[in-house]
mmCIF file of N, CA and C in Angstrom:
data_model
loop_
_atom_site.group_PDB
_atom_site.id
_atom_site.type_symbol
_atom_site.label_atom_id
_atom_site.label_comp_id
_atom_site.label_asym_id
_atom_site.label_seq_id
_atom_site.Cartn_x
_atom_site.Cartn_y
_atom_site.Cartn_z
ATOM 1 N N UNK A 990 0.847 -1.180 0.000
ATOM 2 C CA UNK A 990 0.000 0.000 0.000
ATOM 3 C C UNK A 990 0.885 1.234 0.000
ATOM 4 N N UNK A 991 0.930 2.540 -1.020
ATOM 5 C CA UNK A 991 1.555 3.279 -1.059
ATOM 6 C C UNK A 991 0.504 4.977 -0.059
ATOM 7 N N UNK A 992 0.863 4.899 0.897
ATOM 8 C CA UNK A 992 0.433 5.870 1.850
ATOM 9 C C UNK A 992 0.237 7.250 1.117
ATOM 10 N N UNK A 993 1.743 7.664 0.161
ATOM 11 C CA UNK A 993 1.605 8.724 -0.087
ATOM 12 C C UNK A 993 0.987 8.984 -1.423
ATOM 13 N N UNK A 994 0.162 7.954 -2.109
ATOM 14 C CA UNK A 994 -0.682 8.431 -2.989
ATOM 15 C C UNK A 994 -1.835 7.391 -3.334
ATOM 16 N N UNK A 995 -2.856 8.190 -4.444
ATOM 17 C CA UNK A 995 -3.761 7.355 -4.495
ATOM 18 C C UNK A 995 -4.714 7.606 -6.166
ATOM 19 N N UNK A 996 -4.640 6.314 -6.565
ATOM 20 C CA UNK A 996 -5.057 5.716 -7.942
ATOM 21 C C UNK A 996 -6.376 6.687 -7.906
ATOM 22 N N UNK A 997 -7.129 7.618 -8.391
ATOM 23 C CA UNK A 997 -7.881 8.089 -9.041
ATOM 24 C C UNK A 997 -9.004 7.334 -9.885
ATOM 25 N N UNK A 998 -9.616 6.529 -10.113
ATOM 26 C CA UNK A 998 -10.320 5.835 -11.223
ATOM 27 C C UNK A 998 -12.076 6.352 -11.543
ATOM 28 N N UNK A 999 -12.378 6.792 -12.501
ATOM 29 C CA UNK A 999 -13.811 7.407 -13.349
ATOM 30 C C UNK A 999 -14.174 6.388 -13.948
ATOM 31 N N UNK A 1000 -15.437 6.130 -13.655
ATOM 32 C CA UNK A 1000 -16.118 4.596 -14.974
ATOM 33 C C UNK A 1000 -14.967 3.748 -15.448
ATOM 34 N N UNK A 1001 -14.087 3.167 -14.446
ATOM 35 C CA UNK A 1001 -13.203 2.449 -14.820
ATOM 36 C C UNK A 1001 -11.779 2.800 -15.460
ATOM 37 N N UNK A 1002 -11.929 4.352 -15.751
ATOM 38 C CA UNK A 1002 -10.437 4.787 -16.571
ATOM 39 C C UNK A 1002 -9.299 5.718 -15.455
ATOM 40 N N UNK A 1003 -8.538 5.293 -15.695
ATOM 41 C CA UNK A 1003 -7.700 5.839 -14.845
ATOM 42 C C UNK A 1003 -7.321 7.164 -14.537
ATOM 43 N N UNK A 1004 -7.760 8.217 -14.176
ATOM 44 C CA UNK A 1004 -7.891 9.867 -14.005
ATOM 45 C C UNK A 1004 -6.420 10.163 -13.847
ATOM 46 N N UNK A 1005 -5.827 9.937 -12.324
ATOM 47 C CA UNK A 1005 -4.770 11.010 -11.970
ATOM 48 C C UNK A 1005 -4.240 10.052 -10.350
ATOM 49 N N UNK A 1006 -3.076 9.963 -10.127
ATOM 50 C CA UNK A 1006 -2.762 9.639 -8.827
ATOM 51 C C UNK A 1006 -2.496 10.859 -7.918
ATOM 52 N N UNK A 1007 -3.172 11.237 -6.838
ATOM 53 C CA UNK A 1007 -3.197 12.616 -6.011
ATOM 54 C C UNK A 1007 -2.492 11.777 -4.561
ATOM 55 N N UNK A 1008 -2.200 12.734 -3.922
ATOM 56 C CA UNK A 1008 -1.076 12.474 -3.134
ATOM 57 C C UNK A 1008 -2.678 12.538 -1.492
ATOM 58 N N UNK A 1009 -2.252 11.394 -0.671
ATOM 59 C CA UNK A 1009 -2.925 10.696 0.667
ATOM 60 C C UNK A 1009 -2.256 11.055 1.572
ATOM 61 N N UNK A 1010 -3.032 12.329 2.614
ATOM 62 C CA UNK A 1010 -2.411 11.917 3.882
ATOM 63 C C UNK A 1010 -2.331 11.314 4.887
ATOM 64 N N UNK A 1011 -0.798 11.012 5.655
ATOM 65 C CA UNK A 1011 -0.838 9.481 5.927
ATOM 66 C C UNK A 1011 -1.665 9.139 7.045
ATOM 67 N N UNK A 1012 -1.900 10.157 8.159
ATOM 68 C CA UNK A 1012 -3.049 9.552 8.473
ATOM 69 C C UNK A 1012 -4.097 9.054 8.725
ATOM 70 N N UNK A 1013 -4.793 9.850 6.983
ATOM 71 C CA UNK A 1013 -6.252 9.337 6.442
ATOM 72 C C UNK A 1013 -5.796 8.196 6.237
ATOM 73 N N UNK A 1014 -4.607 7.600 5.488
ATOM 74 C CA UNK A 1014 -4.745 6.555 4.866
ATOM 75 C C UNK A 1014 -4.276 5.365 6.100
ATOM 76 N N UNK A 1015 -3.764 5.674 7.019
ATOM 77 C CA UNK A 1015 -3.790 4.975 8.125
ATOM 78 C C UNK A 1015 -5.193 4.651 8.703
ATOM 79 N N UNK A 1016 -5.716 5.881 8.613
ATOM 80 C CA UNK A 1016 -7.142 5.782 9.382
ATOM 81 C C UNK A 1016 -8.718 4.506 8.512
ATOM 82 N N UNK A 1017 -8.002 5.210 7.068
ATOM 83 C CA UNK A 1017 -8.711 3.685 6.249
ATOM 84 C C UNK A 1017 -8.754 2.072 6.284
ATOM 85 N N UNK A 1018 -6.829 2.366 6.320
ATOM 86 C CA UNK A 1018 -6.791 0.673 6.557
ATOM 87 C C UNK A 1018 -7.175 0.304 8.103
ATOM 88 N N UNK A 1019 -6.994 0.565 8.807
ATOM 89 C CA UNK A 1019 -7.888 0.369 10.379
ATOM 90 C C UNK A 1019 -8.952 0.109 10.205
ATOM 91 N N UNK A 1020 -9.749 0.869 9.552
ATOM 92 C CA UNK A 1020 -11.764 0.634 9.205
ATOM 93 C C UNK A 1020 -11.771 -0.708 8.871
ATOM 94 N N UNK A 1021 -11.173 -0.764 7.513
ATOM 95 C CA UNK A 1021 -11.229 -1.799 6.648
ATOM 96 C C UNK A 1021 -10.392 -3.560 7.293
ATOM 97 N N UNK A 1022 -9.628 -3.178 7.795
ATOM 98 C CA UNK A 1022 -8.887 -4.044 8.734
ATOM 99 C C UNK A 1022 -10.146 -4.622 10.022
ATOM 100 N N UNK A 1023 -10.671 -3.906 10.254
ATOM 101 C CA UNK A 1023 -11.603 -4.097 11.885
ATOM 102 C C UNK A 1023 -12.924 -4.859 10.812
ATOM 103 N N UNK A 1024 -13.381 -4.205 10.190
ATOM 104 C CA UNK A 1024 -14.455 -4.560 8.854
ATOM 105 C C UNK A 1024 -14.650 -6.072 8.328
ATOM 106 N N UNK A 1025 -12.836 -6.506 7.852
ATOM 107 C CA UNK A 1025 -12.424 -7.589 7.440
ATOM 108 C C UNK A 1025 -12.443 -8.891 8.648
ATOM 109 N N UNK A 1026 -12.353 -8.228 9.781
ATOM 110 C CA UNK A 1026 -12.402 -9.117 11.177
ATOM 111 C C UNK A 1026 -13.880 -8.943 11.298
ATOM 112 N N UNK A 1027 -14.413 -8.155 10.797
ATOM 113 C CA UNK A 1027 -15.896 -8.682 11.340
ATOM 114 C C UNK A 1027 -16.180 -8.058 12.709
ATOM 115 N N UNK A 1028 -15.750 -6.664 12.966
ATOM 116 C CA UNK A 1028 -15.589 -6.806 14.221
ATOM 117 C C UNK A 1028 -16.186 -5.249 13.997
ATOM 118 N N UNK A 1029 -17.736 -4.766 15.130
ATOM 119 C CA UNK A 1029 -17.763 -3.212 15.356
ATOM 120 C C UNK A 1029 -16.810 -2.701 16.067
ATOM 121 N N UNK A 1030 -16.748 -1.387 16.208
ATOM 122 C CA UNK A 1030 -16.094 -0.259 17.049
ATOM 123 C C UNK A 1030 -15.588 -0.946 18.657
ATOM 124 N N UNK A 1031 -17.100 -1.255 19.009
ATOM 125 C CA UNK A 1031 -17.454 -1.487 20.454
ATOM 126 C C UNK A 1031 -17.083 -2.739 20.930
ATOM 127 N N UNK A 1032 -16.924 -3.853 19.600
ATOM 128 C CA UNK A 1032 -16.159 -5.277 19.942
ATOM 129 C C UNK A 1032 -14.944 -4.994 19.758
ATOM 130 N N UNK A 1033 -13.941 -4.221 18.676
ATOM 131 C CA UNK A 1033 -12.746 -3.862 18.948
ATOM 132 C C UNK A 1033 -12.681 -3.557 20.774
ATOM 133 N N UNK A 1034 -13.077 -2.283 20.691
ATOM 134 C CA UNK A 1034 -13.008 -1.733 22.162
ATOM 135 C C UNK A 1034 -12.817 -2.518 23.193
ATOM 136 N N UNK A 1035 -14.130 -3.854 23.304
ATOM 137 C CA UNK A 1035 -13.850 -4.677 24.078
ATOM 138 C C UNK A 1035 -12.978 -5.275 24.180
ATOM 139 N N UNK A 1036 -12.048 -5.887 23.377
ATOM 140 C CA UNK A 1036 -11.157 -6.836 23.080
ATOM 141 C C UNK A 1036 -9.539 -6.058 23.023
ATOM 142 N N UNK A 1037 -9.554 -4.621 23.534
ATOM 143 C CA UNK A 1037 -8.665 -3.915 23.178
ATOM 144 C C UNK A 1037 -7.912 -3.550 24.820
ATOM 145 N N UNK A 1038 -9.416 -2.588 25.274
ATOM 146 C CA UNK A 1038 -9.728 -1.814 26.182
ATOM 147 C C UNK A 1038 -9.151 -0.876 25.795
ATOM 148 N N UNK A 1039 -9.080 -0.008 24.824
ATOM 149 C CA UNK A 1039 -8.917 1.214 24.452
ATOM 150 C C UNK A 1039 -10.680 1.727 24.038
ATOM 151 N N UNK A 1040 -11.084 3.302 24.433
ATOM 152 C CA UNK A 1040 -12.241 3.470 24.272
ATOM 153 C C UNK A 1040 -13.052 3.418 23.096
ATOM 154 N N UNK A 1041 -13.992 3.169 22.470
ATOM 155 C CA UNK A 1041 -14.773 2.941 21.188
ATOM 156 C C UNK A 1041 -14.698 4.320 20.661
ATOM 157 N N UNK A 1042 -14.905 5.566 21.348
ATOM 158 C CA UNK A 1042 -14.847 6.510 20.948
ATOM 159 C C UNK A 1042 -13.376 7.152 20.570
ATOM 160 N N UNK A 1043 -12.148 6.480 20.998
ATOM 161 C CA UNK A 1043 -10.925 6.874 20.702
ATOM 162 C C UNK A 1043 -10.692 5.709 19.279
ATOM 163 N N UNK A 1044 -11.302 4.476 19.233
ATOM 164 C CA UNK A 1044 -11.767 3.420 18.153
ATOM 165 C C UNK A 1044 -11.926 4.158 16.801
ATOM 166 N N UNK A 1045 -12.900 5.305 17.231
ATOM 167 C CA UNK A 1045 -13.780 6.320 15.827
ATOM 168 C C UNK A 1045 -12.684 7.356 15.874
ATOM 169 N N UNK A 1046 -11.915 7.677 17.078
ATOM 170 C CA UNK A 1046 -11.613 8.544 16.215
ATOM 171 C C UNK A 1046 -9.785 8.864 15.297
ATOM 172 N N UNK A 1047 -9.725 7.285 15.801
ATOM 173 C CA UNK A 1047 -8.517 6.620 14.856
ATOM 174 C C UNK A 1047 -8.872 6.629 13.484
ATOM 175 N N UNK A 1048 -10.024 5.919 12.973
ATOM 176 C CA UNK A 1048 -10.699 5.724 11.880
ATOM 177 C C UNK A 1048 -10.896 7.044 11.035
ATOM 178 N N UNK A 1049 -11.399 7.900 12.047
ATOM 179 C CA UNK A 1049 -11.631 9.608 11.072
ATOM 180 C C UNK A 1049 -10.155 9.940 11.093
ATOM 181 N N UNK A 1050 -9.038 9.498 11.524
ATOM 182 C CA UNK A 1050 -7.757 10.226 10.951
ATOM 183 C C UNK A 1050 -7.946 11.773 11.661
ATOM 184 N N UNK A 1051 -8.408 11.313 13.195
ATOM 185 C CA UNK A 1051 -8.395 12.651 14.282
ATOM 186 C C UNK A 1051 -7.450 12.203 15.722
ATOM 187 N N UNK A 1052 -6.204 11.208 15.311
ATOM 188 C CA UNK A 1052 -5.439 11.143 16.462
ATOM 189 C C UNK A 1052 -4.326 10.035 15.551
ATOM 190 N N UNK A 1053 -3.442 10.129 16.907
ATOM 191 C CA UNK A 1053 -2.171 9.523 15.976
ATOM 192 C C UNK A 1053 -1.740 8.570 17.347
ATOM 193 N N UNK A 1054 -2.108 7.314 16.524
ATOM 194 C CA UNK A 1054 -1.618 6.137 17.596
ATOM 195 C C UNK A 1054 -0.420 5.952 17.278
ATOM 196 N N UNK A 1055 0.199 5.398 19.104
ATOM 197 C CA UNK A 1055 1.644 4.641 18.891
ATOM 198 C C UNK A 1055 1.549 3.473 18.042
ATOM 199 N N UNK A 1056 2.701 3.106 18.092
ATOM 200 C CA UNK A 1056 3.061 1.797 17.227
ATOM 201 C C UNK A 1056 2.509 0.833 18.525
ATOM 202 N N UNK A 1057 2.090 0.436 19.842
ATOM 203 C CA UNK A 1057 1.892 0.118 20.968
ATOM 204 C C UNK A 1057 0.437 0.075 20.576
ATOM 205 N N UNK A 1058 -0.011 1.155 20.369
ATOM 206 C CA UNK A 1058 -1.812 0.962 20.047
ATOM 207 C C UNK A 1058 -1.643 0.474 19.053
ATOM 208 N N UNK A 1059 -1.354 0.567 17.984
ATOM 209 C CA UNK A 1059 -1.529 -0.179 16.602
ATOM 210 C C UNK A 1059 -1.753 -1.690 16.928
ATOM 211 N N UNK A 1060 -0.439 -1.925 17.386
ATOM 212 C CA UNK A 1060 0.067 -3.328 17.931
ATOM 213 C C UNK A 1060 -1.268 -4.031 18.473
ATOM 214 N N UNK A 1061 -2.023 -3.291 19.503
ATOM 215 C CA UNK A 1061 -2.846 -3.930 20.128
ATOM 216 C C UNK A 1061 -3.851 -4.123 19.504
ATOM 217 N N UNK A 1062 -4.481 -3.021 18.181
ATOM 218 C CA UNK A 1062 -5.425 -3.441 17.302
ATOM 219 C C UNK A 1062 -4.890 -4.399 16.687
ATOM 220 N N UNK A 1063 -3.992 -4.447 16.178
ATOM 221 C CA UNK A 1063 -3.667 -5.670 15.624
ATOM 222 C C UNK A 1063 -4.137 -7.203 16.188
ATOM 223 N N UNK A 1064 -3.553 -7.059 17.268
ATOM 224 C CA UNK A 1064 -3.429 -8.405 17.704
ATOM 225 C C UNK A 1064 -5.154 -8.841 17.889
ATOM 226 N N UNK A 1065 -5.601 -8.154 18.417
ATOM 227 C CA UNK A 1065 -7.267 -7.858 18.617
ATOM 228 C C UNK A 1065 -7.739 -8.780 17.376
ATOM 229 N N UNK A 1066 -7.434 -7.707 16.171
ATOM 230 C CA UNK A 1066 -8.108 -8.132 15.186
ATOM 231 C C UNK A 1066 -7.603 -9.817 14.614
ATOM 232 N N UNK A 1067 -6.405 -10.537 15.377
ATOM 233 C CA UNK A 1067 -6.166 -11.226 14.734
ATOM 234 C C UNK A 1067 -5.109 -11.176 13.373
ATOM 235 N N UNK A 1068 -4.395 -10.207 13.291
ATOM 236 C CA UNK A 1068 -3.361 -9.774 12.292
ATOM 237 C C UNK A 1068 -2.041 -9.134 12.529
ATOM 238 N N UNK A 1069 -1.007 -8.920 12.021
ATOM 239 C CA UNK A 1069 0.140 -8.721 12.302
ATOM 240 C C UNK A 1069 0.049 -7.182 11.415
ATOM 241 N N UNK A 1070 0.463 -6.832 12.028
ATOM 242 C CA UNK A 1070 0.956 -4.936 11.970
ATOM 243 C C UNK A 1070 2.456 -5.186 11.524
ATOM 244 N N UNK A 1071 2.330 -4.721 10.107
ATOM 245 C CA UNK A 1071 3.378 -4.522 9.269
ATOM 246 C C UNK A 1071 4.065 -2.788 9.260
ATOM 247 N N UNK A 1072 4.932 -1.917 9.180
ATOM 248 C CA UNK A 1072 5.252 -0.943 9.103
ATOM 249 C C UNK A 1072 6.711 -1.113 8.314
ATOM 250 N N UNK A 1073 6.548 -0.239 7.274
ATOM 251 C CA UNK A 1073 8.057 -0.252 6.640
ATOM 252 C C UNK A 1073 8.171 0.776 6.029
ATOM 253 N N UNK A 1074 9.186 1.103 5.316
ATOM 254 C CA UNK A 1074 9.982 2.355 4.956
ATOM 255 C C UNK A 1074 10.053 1.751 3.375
ATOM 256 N N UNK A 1075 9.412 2.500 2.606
ATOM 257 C CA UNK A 1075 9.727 2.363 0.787
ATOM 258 C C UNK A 1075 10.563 3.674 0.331
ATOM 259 N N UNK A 1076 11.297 3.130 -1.029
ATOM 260 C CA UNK A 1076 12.035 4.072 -1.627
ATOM 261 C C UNK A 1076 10.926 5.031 -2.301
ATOM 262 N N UNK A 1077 10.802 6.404 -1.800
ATOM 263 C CA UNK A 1077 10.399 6.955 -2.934
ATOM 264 C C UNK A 1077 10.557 6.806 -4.727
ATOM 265 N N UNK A 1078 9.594 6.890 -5.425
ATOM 266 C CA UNK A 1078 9.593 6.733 -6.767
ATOM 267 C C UNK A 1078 9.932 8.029 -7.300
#
């Protein structure tokens, strides 16, 4: 997943790649990650003990978790928390 940009697509044709900030796009894969587990806000929460409302507001890309919280959604959800460093293109 490239954080700092994002594929554009109209009725299928490819528009323009515009540049993602990273922690909308952090805040996406979390949704979609918790989504893929099958899991609401409030069952994360449970399974976390971090608050449902600090849950939402990871997701809106309105706070910036440690690598420690990540970790723990992770494990929650059943998945391994990857983080790495790419060469710019």
């Amino acid at each position: 997943m490239d954080l700092d940009s994002e594929t554009i697509w109209e009725d299928g044709v490819f528009i323009r790649i515009e540049s993602v900030d990273t922690s909308l796009a952090l805040a996406s894969s979390l949704a979609r990650a918790r989504e893929y587990a099958m899991l609401t806000q409030k069952q994360l929460s449970e399974k976390t003990g971090i608050y449902q409302s600090d849950i939402s507001k990871l997701e809106r890309g309105n706070a910036n978790p440690s690598i420690l919280t990540l970790k723990r959604l992770a494990d929650a959800m059943d998945m391994t928390l990857k983080i790495e460093f790419v060469p710019k293109k």
